[in-house]
Short mmCIF file of C-alpha atoms in Angstrom, two decimals:
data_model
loop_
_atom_site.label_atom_id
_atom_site.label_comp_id
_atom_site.label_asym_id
_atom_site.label_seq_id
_atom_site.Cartn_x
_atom_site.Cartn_y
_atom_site.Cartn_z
CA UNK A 24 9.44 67.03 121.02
CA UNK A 25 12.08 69.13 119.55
CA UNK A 26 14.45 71.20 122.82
CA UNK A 27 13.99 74.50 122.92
CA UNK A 28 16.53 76.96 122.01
CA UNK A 29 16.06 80.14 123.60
CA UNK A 30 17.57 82.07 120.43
CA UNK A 31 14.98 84.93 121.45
CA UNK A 32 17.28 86.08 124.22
CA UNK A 33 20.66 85.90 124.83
CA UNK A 34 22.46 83.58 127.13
CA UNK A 35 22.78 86.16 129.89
CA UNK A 36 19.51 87.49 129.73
CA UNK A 37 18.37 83.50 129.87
CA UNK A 38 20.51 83.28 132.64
CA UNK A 39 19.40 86.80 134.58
CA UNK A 40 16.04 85.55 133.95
CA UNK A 41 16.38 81.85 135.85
CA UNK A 42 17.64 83.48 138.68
CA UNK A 43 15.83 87.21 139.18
CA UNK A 44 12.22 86.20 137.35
CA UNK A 45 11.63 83.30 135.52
CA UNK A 46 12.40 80.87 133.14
CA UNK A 47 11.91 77.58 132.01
CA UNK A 48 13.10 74.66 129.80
CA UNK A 49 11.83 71.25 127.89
CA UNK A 50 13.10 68.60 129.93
CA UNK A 51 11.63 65.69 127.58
CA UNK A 52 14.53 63.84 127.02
CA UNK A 53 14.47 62.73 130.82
CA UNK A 54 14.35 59.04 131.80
CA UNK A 55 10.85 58.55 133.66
CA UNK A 56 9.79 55.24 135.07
CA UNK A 57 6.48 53.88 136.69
CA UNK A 58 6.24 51.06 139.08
CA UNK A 59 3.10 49.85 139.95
CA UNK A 60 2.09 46.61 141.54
CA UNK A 61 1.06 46.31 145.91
CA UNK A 62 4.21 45.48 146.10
CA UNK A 63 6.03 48.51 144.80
CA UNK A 64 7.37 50.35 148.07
CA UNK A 65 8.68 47.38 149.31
CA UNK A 66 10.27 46.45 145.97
CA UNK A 67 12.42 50.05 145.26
CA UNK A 68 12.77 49.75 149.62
CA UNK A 69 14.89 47.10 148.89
CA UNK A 70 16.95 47.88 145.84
CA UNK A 71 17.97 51.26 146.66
CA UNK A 72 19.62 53.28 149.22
CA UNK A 73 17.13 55.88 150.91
CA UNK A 74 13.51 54.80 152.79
CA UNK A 75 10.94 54.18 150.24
CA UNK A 76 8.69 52.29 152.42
CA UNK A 77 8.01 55.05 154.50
CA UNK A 78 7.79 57.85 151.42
CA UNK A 79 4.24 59.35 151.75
CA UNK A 80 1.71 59.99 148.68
CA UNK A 81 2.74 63.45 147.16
CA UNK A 82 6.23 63.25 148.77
CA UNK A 83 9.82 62.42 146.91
CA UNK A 84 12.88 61.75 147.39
CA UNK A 85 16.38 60.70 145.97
CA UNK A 86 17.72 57.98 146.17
CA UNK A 87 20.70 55.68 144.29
CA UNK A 88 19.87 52.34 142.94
CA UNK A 89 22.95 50.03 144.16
CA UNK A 90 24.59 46.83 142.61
CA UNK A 91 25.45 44.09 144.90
CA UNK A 92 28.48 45.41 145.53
CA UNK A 93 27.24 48.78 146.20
CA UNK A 94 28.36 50.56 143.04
CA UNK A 95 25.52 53.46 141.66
CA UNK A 96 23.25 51.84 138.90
CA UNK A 97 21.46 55.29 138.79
CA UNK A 98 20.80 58.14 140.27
CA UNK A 99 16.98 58.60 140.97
CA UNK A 100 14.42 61.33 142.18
CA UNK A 101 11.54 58.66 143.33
CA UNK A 102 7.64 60.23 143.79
CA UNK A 103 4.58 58.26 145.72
CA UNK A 104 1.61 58.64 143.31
CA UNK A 105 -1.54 57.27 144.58
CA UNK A 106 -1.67 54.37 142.51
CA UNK A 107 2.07 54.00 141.66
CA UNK A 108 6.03 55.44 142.68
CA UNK A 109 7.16 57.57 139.56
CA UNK A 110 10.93 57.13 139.16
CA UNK A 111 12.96 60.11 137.18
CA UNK A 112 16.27 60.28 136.19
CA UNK A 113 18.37 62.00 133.45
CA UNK A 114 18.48 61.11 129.88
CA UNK A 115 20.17 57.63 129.82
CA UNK A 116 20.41 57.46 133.31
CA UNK A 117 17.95 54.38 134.04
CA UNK A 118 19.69 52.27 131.38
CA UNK A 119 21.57 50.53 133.73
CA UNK A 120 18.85 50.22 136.63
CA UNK A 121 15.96 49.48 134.22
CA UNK A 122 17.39 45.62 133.50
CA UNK A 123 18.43 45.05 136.95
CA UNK A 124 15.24 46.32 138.70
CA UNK A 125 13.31 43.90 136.03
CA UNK A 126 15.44 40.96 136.97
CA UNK A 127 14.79 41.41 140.87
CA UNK A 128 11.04 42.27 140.01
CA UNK A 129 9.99 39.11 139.18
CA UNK A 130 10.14 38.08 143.06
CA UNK A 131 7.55 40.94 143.94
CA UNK A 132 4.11 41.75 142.78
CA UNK A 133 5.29 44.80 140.67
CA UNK A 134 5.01 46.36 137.47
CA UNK A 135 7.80 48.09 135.61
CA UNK A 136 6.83 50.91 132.54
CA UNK A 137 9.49 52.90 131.43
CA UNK A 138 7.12 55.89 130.29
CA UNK A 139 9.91 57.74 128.85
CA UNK A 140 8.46 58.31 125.35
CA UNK A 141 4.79 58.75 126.21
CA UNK A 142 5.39 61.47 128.64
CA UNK A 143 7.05 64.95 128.83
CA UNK A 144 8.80 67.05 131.57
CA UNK A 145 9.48 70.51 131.73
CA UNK A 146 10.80 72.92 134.80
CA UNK A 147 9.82 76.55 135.31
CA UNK A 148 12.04 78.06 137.80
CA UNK A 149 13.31 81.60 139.25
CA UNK A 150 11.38 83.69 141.17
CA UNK A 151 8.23 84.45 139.52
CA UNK A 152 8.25 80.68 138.75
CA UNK A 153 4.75 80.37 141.19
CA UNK A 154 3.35 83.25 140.28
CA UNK A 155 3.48 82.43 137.00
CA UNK A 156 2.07 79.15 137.88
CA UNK A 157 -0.97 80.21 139.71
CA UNK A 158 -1.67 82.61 137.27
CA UNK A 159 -2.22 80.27 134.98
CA UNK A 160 -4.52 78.11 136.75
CA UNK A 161 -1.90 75.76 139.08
CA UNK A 162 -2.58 74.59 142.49
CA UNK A 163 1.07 74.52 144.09
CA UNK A 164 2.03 71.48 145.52
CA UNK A 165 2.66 72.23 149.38
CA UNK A 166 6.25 73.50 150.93
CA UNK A 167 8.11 70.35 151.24
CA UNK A 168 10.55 69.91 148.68
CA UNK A 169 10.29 67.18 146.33
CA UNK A 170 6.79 67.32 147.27
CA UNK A 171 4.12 67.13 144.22
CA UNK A 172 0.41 67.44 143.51
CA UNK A 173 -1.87 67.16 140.10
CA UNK A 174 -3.66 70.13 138.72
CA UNK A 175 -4.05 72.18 135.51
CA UNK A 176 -1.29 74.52 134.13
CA UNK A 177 -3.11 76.54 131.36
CA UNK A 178 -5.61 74.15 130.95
CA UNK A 179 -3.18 70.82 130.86
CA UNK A 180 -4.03 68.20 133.14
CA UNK A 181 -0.46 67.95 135.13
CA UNK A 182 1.45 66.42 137.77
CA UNK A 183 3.16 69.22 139.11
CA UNK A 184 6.80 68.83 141.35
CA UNK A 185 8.45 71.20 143.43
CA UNK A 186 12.37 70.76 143.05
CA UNK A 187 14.86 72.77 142.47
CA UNK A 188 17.90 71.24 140.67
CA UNK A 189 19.10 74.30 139.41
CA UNK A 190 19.75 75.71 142.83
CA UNK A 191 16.79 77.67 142.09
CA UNK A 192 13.41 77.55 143.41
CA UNK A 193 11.00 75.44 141.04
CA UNK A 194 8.48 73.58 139.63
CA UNK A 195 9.16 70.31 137.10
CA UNK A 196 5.36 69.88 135.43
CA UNK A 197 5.02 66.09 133.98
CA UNK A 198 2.29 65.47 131.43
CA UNK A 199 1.07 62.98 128.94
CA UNK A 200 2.98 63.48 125.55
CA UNK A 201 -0.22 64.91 123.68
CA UNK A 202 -0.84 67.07 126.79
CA UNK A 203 3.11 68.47 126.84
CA UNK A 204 2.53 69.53 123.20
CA UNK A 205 -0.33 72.08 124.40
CA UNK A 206 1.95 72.41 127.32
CA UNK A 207 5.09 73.53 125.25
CA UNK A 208 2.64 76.12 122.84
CA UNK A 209 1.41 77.88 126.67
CA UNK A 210 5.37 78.01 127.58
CA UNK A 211 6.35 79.64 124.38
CA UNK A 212 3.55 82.10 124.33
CA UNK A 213 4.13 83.04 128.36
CA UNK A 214 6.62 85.62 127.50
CA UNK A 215 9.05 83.73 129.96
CA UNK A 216 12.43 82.53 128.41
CA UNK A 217 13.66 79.09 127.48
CA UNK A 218 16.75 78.43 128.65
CA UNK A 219 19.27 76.65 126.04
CA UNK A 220 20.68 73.63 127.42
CA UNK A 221 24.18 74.92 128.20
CA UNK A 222 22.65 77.53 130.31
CA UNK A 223 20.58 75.47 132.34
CA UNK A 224 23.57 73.30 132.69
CA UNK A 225 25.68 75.99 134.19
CA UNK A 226 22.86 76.49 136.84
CA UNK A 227 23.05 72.55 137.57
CA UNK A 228 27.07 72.74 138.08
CA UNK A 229 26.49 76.05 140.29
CA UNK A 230 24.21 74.36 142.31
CA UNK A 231 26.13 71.03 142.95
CA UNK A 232 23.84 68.51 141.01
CA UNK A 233 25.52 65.68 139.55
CA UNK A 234 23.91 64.17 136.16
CA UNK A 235 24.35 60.36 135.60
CA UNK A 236 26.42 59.47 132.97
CA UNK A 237 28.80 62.20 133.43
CA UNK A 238 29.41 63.02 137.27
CA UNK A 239 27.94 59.79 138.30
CA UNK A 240 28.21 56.47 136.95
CA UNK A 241 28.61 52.74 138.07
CA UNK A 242 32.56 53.09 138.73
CA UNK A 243 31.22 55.18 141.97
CA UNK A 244 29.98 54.72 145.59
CA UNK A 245 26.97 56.53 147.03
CA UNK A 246 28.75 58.76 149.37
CA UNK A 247 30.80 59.66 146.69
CA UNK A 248 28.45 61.74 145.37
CA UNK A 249 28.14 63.71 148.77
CA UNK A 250 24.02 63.38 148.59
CA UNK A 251 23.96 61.48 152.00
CA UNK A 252 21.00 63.83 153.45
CA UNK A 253 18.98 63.21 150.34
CA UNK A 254 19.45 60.42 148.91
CA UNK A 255 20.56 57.99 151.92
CA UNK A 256 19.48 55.98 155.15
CA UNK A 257 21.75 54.97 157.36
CA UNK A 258 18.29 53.31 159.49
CA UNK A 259 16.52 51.30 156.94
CA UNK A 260 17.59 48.13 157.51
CA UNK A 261 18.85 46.05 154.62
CA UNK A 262 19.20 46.32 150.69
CA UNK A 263 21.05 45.10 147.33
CA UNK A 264 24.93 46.59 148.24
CA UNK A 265 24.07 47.81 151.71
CA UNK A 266 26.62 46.26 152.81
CA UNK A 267 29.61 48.17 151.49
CA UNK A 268 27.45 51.77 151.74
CA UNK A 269 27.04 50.70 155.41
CA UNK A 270 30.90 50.08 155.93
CA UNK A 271 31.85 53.15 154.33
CA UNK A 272 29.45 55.10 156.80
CA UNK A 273 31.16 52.84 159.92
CA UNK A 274 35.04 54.00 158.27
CA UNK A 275 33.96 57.95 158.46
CA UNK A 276 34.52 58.88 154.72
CA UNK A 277 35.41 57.79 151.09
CA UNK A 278 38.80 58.33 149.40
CA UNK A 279 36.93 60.82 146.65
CA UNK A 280 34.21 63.26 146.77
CA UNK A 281 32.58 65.73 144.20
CA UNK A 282 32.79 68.99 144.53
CA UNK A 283 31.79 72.18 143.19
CA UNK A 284 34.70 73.86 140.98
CA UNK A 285 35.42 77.46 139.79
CA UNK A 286 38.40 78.67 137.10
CA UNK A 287 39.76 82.01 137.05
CA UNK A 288 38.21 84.42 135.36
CA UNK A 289 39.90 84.64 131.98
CA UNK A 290 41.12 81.14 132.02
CA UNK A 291 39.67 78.84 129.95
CA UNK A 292 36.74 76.31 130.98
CA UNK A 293 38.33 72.89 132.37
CA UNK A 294 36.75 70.26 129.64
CA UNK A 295 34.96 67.14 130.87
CA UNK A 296 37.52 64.42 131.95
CA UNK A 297 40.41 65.96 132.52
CA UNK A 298 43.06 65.56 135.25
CA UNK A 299 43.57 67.32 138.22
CA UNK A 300 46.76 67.85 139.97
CA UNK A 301 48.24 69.23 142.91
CA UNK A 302 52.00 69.17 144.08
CA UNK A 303 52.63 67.07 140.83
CA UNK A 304 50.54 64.51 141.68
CA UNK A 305 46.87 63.18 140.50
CA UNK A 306 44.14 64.56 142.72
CA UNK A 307 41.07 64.77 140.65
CA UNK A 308 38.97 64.40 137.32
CA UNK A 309 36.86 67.28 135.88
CA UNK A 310 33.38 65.31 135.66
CA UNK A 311 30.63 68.13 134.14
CA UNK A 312 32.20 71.97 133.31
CA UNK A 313 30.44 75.20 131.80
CA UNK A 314 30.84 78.80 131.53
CA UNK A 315 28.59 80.45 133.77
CA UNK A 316 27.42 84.39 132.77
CA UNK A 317 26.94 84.98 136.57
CA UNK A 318 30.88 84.46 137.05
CA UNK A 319 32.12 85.72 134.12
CA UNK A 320 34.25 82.03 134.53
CA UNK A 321 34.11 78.66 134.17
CA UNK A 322 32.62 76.27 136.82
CA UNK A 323 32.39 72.69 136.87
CA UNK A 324 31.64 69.82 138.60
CA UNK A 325 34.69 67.42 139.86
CA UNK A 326 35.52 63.74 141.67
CA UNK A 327 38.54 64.98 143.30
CA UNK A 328 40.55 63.26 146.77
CA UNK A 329 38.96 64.23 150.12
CA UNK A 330 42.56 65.87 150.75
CA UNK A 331 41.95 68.16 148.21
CA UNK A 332 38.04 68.52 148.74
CA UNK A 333 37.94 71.68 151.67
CA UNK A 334 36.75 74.92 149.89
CA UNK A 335 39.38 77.14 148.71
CA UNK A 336 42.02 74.20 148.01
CA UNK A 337 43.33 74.68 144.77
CA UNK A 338 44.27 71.95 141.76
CA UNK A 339 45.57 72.68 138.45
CA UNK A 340 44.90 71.35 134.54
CA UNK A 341 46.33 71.21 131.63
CA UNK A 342 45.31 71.42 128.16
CA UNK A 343 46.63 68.67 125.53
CA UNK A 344 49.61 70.12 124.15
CA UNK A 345 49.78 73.17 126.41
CA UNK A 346 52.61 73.87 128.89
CA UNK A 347 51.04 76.29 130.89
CA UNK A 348 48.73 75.25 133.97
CA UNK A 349 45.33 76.98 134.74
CA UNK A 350 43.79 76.47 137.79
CA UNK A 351 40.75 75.80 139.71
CA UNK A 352 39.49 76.03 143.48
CA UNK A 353 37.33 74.23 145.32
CA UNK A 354 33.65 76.64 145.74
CA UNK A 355 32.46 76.88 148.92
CA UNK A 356 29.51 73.86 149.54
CA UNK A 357 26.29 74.56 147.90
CA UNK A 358 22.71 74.76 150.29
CA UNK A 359 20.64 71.46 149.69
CA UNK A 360 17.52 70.96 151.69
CA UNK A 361 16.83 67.86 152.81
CA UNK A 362 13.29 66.74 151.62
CA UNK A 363 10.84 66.85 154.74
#
């Protein structure tokens, strides 16, 4: 299913739209697993890093999938489904995990589907996001976030997720690939904007959300990625690289964090993998970047040292070539709610 472009309305009216009405974009390219099997709570309990055992039908949560030595393998958002645990990740971003939770499956009753290509995923958010929603027939999954529910959105038989990546409040509505096509027509003709990619990917860096493959990969730890509310217990006894998470919970902090990032206005946007520096030394990588129309600046996402992690410190980049140093400060921390 082709992405969206949004070339109806501009990138700040997309943007103005996510964040005072409502908007919405084709999320089909996302990595989306099913594991089925009696066995399958216990299974992802002991391969990953948050409580899966005690994850309630029609609750989520995140969670990291950790190698032995407690490196991420993926960064998940994991849903009980009556008759399975629906797994969901960014594009790519179970290529790592999906061979390593196969070999460990074979020890459990469990079955593994990477339903990827016979599946779709959008996310309406802003807002009007539920209005829109009910007004087209949706039962709203209950307060909790993460929390999810199946019903009809415009007549398409849905399982419908409330999450808000984009620091926004939403819905992510998950359908059978035949289904999503209908789906996508009753988006287009809603009158509500789709949001082009690099829009919606501002909104993600604004709201703190790291994306596997570019702010997270297997080079980090867990805490790392500063999601220890969401995505981690400290309680749950043991799994694959607990060991090292545990340790680094029992030393107080990691040497690196990600943070939240924000140029100057006028300066140019920091690209992806650059270095950071402060006092002439290396502090810092730029992991995710974008302009963002709310700022009129750039904002990205960064793995910089925890001495240079408190907001308003300040680092500095440089472009290939270019003398002059542009700077960037660390944002003040973004507002996650902790699934209930």
């Amino acid at each position: 299913m082709p992405q969206p472009t949004g070339s109806m309305t501009t990138t700040p009216e997309q943007y103005r739209a996510a964040r005072e009405s409502a908007a919405w974009i084709d999320h089909a390219g996302r990595s989306r697993m099913r594991v089925g099997g009696p066995d399958r709570a216990k299974f992802l309990h002991n391969l990953t890093t948050n409580d899966i055992k005690r994850l309630a039908v029609g609750r989520g949560c995140e969670t990291f999938v950790t190698s032995p030595q407690g490196k991420t393998l993926a960064f998940l958002v994991v849903h009980a489904l009556p008759d399975a645990i629906l797994l969901r990740s960014d594009p790519g971003g179970m290529d790592l995990a999906l061979p390593h939770l196969r070999k460990y499956g074979i020890f459990d009753d469990v079955a593994i589907e990477d339903s990827s290509a016979e599946t779709s995923e959008f996310h309406v958010m802003g807002p009007g996001a539920a209005a829109w929603l009910e007004g087209v027939g949706a039962t709203l999954p209950d307060e909790a976030d993460l929390s999810s529910t199946t019903t009809t959105v415009a007549g398409v038989d849905v399982l419908l997720v409330r999450e808000s990546p984009a620091g926004i409040p939403g819905f992510t509505l998950i359908a059978d690939a035949e289904a999503g096509a209908r789906l996508a027509e009753a988006l287009r003709g809603s009158g509500l904007p789709a949001l082009d990619a690099e829009v919606y990917d501002a909104l993600r860096i604004e709201a703190g959300t790291p994306a596997f493959g570019r702010d997270v990969n297997d080079r980090n730890l867990p805490q790392e990625l500063d999601r220890d509310p969401r995505a981690i217990s400290f309680v749950k006894g043991c799994y694959l690289g607990q060991e090292t998470v545990a340790r680094l919970d029992a030393l107080g902090h990691v040497n690196k964090i990600l943070r939240r990032l924000v140029s100057r206005p006028g300066e140019p946007v920091p690209p992806e993998g650059v270095a950071l520096e402060a006092g002439g030394k290396a502090v810092g990588t730029i992991t995710s970047s974008a302009t963002s129309p709310g700022r009129g600046a750039g904002v990205a996402l960064g793995v910089v040292r925890v001495s240079h992690a408190s907001p308003g410190s300040t680092m500095t980049w440089t472009r290939p070539g270019d003398a002059e140093a542009f700077v960037v400060t660390v944002d003040d921390p973004p507002l996650l709610r902790t699934p209930a």
